PDB file of C-alpha atoms in Angstrom:
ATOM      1  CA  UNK A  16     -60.782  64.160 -30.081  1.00  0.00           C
ATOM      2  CA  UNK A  17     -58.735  60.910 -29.551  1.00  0.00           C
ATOM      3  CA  UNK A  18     -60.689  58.527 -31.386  1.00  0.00           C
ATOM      4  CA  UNK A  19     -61.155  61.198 -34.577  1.00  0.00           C
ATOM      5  CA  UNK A  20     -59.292  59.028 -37.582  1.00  0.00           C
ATOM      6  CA  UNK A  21     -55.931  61.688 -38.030  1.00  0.00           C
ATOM      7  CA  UNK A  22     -52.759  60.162 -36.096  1.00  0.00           C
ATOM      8  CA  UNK A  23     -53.020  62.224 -32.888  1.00  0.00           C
ATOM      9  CA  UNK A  24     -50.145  65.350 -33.203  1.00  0.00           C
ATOM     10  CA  UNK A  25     -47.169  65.635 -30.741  1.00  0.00           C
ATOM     11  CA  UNK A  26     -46.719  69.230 -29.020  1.00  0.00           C
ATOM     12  CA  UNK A  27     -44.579  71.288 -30.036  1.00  0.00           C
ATOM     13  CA  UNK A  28     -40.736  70.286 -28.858  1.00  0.00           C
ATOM     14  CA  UNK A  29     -41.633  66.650 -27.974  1.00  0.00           C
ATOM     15  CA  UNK A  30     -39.605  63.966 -29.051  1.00  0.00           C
ATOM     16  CA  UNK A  31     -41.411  61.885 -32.225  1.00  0.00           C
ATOM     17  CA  UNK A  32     -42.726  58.460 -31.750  1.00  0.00           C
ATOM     18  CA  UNK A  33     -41.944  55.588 -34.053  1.00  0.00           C
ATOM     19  CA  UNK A  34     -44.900  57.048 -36.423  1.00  0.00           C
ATOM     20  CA  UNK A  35     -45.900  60.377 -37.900  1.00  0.00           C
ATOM     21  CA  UNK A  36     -47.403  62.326 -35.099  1.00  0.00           C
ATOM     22  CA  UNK A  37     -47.483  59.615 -32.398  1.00  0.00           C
ATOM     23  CA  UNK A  38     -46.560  60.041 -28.820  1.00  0.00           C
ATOM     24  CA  UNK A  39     -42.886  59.204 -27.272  1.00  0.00           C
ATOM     25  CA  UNK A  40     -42.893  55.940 -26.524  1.00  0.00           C
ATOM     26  CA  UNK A  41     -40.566  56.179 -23.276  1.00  0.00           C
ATOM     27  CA  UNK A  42     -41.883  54.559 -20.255  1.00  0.00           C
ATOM     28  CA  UNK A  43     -42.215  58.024 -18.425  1.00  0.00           C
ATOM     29  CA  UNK A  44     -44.636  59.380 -21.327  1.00  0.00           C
ATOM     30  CA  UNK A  45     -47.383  56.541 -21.269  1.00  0.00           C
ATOM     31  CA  UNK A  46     -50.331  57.016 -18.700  1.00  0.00           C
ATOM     32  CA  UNK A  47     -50.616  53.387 -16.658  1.00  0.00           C
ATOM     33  CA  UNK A  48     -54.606  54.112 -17.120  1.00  0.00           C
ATOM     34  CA  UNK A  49     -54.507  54.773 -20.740  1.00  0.00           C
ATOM     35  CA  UNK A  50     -57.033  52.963 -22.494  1.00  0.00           C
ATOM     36  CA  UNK A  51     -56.594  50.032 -24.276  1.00  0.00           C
ATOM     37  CA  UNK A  52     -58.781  51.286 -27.259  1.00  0.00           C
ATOM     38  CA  UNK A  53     -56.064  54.107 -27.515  1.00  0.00           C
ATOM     39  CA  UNK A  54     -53.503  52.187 -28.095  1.00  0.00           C
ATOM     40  CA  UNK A  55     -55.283  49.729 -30.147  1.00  0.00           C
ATOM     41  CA  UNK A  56     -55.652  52.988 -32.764  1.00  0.00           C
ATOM     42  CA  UNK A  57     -52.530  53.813 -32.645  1.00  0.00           C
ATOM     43  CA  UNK A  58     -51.357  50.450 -33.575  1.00  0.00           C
ATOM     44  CA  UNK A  59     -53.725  50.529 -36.511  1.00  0.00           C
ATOM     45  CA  UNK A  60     -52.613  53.768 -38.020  1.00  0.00           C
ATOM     46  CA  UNK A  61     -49.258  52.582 -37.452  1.00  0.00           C
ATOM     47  CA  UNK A  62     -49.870  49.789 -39.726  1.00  0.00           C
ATOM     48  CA  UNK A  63     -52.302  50.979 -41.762  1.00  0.00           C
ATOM     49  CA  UNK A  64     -49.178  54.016 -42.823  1.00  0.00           C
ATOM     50  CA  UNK A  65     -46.876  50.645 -43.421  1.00  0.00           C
ATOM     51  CA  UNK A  66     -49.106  49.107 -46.290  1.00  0.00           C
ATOM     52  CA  UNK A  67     -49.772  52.516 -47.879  1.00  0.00           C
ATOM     53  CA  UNK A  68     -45.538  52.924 -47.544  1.00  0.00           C
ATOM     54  CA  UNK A  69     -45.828  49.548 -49.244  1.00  0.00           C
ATOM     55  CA  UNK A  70     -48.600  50.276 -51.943  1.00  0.00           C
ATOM     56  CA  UNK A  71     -46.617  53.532 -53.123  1.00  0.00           C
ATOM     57  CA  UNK A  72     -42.757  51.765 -53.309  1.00  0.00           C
ATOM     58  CA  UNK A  73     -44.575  48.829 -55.335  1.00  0.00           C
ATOM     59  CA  UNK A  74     -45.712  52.098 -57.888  1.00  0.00           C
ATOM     60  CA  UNK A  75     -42.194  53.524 -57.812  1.00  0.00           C
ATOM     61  CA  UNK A  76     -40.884  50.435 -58.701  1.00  0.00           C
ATOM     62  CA  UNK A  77     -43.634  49.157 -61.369  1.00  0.00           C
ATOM     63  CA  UNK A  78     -42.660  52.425 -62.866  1.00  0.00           C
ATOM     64  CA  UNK A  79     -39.033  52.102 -63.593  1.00  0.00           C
ATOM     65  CA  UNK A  80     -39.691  47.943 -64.719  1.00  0.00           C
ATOM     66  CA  UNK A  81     -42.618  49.576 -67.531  1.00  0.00           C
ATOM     67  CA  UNK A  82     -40.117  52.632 -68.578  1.00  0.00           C
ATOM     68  CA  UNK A  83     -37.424  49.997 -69.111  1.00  0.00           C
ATOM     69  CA  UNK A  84     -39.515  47.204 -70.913  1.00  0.00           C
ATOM     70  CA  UNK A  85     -41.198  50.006 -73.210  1.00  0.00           C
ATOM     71  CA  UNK A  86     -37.269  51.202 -74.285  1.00  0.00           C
ATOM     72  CA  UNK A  87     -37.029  47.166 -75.258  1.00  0.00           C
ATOM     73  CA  UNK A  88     -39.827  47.529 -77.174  1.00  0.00           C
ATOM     74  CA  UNK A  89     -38.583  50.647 -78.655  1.00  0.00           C
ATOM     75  CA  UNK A  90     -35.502  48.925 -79.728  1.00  0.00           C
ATOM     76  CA  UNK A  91     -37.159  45.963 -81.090  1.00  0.00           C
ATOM     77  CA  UNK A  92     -39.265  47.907 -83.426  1.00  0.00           C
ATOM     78  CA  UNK A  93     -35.989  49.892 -84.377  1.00  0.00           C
ATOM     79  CA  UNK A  94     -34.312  47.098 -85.101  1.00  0.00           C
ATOM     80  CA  UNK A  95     -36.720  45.063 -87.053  1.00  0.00           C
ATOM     81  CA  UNK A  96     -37.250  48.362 -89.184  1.00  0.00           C
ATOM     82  CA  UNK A  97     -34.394  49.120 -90.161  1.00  0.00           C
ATOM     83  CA  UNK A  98     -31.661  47.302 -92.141  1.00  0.00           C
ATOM     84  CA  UNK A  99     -32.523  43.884 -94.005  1.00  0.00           C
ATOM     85  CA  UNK A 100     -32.491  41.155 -90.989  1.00  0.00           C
ATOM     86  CA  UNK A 101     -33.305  38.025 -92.310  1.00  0.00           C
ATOM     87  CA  UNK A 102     -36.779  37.045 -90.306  1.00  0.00           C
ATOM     88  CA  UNK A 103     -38.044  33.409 -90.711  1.00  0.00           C
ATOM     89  CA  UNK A 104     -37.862  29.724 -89.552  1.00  0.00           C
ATOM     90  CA  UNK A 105     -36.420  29.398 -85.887  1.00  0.00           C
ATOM     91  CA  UNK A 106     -35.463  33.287 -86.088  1.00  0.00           C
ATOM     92  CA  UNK A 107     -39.071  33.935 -86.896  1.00  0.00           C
ATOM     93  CA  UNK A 108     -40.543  31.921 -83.693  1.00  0.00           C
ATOM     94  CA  UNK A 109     -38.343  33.710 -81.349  1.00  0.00           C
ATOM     95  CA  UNK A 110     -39.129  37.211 -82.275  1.00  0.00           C
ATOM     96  CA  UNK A 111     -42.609  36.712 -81.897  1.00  0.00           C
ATOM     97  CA  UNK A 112     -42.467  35.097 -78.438  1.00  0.00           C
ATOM     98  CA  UNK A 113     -40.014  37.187 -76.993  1.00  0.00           C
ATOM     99  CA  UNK A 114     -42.176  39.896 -77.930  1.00  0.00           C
ATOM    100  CA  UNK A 115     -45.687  38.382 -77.083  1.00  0.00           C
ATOM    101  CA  UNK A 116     -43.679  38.358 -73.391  1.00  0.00           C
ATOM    102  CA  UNK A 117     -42.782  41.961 -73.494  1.00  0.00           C
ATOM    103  CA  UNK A 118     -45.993  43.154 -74.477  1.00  0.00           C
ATOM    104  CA  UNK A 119     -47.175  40.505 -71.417  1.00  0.00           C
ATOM    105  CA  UNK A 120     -45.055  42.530 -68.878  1.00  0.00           C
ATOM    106  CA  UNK A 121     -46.191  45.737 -70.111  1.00  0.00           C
ATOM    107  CA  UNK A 122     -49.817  44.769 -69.462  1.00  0.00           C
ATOM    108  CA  UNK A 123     -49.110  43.523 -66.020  1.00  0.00           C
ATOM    109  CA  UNK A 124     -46.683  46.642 -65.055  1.00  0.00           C
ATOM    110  CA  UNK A 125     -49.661  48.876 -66.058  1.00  0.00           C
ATOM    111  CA  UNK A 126     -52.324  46.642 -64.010  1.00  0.00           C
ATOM    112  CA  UNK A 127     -49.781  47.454 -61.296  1.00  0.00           C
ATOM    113  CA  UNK A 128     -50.269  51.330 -61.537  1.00  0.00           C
ATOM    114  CA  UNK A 129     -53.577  51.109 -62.589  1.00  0.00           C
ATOM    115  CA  UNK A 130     -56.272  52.834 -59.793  1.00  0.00           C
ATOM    116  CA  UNK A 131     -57.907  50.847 -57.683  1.00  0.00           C
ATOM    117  CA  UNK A 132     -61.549  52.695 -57.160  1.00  0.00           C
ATOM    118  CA  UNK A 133     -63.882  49.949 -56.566  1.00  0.00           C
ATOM    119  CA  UNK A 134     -66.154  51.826 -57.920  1.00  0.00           C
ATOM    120  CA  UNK A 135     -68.824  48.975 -57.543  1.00  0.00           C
ATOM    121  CA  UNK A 136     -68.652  48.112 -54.253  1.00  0.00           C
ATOM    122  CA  UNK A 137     -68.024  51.772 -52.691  1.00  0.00           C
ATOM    123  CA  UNK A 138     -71.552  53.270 -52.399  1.00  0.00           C
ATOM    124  CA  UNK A 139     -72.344  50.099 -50.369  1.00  0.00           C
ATOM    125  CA  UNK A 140     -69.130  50.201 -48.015  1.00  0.00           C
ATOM    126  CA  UNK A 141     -69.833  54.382 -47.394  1.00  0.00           C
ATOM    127  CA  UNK A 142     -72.697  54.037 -44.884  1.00  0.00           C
ATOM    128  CA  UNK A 143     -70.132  52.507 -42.248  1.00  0.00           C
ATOM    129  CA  UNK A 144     -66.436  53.412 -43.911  1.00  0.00           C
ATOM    130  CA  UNK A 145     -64.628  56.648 -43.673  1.00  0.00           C
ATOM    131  CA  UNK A 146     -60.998  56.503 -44.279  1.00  0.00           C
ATOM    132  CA  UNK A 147     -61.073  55.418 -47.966  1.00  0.00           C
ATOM    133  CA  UNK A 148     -61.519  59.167 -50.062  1.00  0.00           C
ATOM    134  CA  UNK A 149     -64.095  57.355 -52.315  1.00  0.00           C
ATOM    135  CA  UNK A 150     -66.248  56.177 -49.489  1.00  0.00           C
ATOM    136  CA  UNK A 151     -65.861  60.033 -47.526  1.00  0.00           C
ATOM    137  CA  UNK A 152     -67.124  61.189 -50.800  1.00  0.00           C
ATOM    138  CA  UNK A 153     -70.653  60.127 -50.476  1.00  0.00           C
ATOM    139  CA  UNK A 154     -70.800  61.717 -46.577  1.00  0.00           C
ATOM    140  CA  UNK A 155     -72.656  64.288 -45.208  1.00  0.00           C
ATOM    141  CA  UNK A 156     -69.763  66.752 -43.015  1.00  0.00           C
ATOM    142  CA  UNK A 157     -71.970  66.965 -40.419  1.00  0.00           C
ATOM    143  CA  UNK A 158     -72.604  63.147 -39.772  1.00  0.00           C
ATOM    144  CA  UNK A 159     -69.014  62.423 -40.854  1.00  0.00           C
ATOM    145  CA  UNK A 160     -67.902  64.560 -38.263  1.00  0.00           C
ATOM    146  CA  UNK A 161     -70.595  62.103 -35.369  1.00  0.00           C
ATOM    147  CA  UNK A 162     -69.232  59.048 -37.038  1.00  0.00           C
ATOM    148  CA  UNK A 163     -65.571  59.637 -36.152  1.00  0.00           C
ATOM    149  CA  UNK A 164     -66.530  59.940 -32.806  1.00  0.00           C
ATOM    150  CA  UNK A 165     -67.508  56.459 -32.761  1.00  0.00           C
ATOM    151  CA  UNK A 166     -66.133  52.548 -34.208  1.00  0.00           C
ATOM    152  CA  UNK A 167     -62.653  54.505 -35.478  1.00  0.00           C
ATOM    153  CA  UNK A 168     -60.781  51.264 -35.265  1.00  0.00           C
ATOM    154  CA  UNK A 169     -63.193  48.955 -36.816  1.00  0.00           C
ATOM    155  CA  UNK A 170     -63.660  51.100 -40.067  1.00  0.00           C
ATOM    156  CA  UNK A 171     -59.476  51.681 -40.005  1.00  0.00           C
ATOM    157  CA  UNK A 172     -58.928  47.529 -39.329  1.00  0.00           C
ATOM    158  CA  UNK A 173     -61.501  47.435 -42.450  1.00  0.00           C
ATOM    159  CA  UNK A 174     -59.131  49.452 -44.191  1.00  0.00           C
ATOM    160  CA  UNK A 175     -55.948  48.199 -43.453  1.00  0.00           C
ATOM    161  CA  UNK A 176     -57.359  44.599 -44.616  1.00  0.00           C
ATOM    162  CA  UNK A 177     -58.629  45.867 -48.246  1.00  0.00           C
ATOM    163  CA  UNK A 178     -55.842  47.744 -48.539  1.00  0.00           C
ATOM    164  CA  UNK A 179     -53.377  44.813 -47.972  1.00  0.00           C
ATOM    165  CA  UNK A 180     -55.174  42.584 -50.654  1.00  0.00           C
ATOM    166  CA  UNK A 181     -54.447  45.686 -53.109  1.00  0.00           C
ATOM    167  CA  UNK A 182     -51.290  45.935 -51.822  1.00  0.00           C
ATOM    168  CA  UNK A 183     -50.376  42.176 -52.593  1.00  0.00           C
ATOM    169  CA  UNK A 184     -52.139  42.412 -56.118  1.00  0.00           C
ATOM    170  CA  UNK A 185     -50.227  44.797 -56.938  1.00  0.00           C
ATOM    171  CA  UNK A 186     -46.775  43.184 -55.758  1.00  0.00           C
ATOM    172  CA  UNK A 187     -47.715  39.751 -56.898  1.00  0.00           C
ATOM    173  CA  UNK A 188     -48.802  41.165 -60.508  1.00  0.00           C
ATOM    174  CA  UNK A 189     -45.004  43.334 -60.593  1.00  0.00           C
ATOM    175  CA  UNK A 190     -43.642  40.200 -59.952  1.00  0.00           C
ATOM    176  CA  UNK A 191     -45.023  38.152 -62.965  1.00  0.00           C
ATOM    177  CA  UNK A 192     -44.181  41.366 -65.031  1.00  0.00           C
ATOM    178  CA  UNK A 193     -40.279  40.961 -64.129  1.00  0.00           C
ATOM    179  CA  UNK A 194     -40.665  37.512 -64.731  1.00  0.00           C
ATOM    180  CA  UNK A 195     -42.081  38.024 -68.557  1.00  0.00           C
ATOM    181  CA  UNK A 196     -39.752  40.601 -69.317  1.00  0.00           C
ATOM    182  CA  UNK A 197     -36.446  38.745 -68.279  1.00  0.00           C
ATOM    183  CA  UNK A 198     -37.747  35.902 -70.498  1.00  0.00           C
ATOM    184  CA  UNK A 199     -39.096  38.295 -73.115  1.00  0.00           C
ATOM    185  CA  UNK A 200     -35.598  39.306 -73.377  1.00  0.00           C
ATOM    186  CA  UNK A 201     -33.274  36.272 -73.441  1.00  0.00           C
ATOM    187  CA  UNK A 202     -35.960  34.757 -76.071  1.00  0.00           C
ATOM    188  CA  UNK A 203     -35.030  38.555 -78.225  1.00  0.00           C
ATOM    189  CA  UNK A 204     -31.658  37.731 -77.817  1.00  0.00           C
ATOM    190  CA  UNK A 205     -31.286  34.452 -79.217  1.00  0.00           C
ATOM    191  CA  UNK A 206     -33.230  35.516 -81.877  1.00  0.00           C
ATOM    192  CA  UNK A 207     -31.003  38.232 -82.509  1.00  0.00           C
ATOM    193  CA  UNK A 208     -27.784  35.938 -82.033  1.00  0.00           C
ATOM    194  CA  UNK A 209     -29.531  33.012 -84.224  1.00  0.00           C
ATOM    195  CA  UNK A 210     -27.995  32.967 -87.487  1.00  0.00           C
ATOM    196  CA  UNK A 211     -29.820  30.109 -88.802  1.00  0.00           C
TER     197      UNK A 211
END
C-alpha cells in the first residue's frame, strides 16, 4: 500500500517527519534497503504539499489586496457623489486613470481567485492522471483503485508541474494587481489634491 497516492501515516506515538504523515527522518528509522522509488514519493508529496501551501497563501493574500482596492472604489464613488467637486481639465484626466487602474487591479485580483478547472483539457489528462479531483472524477473505483498501484510518481511529478504553472499565474497576476492599485491610487490622490 506504499505506492497508493495518500502520504503514508506514522503509528501511533512516533515522532512526525518534516511532512504531514511522513516517517522520522533519524538515521535509526530509515531501512538501508529501502527503495529508491519510496523515497522518490515521498519527496514528491513533500513538494507537491509546498506548491498547494503556496497556491492557497497567494488566495489569502489576493483576498485582502481585492477587499482593500474595492473600499477605494467605494470611496471614490462616495466622493465623486457627493458634494460639488469641481471635475474637469487636468482634474478630469486623473480621475479617470486612477480609476481605469483600480478597476485594472480588481480584474487581475479576481483572475487570481478565479478556479482553475481546465475543463478542456481534463477528460484527455483522466485516462493516465489521478491526483487532480477533476481528472478522479471521470474514474471507475475499481480501476482507480489498480491504477494507484502502479506509475504513482509519474502522475504526482505531472501534478506538481501543472500545479506550479498555476501557482506562478496566480502570483505573477497578484503582483501586477498591487502594482495597478498603488498607481491607481497616487494618480486619485493628485487628483484629489489638484486644485487647478
Amino acid at each position: 500500500m506504499s505506492n497508493m497516492p495518500i502520504p503514508p501515516q506514522v503509528p501511533s506515538g512516533s515522532a512526525r517527519g518534516p511532512f504531514p504523515g511522513s516517517a522520522p527522518q533519524s538515521p535509526s528509522n530509515r531501512s538501508a534497503d529501502a527503495p529508491d522509488g519510496s523515497s522518490a514519493l515521498d519527496t514528491a508529496w513533500r513538494v507537491h504539499t509546498s506548491v498547494a501551501e503556496w497556491t492557497g497563501r497567494v488566495d489569502v493574500k489576493a483576498s485582502v489586496v481585492l477587499t482593500l482596492e474595492i473600499a477605494i472604489l467605494a470611496g471614490l464613488v462616495t466622493v465623486s457623489t457627493e458634494g460639488d467637486m469641481a471635475v474637469r481639465g487636468a482634474r478630469l484626466v486623473l480621475l479617470w486613470a486612477g480609476t481605469c487602474l483600480l478597476v485594472a487591479s480588481v480584474v487581475s485580483s479576481v483572475m487570481v481567485l478565479m478556479p482553475r478547472m481546465r475543463a478542456r483539457s481534463v477528460r484527455a489528462e483522466a485516462s493516465r492522471d489521478f491526483v487532480y479531483f477533476g481528472h478522479l472524477r471521470l474514474w471507475d473505483p475499481v480501476r482507480l483503485a489498480e491504477a494507484m498501484k502502479h506509475d504513482v510518481l509519474n502522475v504526482l511529478t505531472r501534478s506538481i508541474v501543472v500545479n506550479s504553472g498555476i501557482a506562478w499565474r496566480k502570483h505573477w497576476l497578484l503582483r501586477v494587481s498591487i502594482a495597478l492599485a498603488m498607481a491607481g491610487g497616487i494618480l486619485l490622490l493628485l487628483a484629489l489634491l489638484f486644485t487647478s
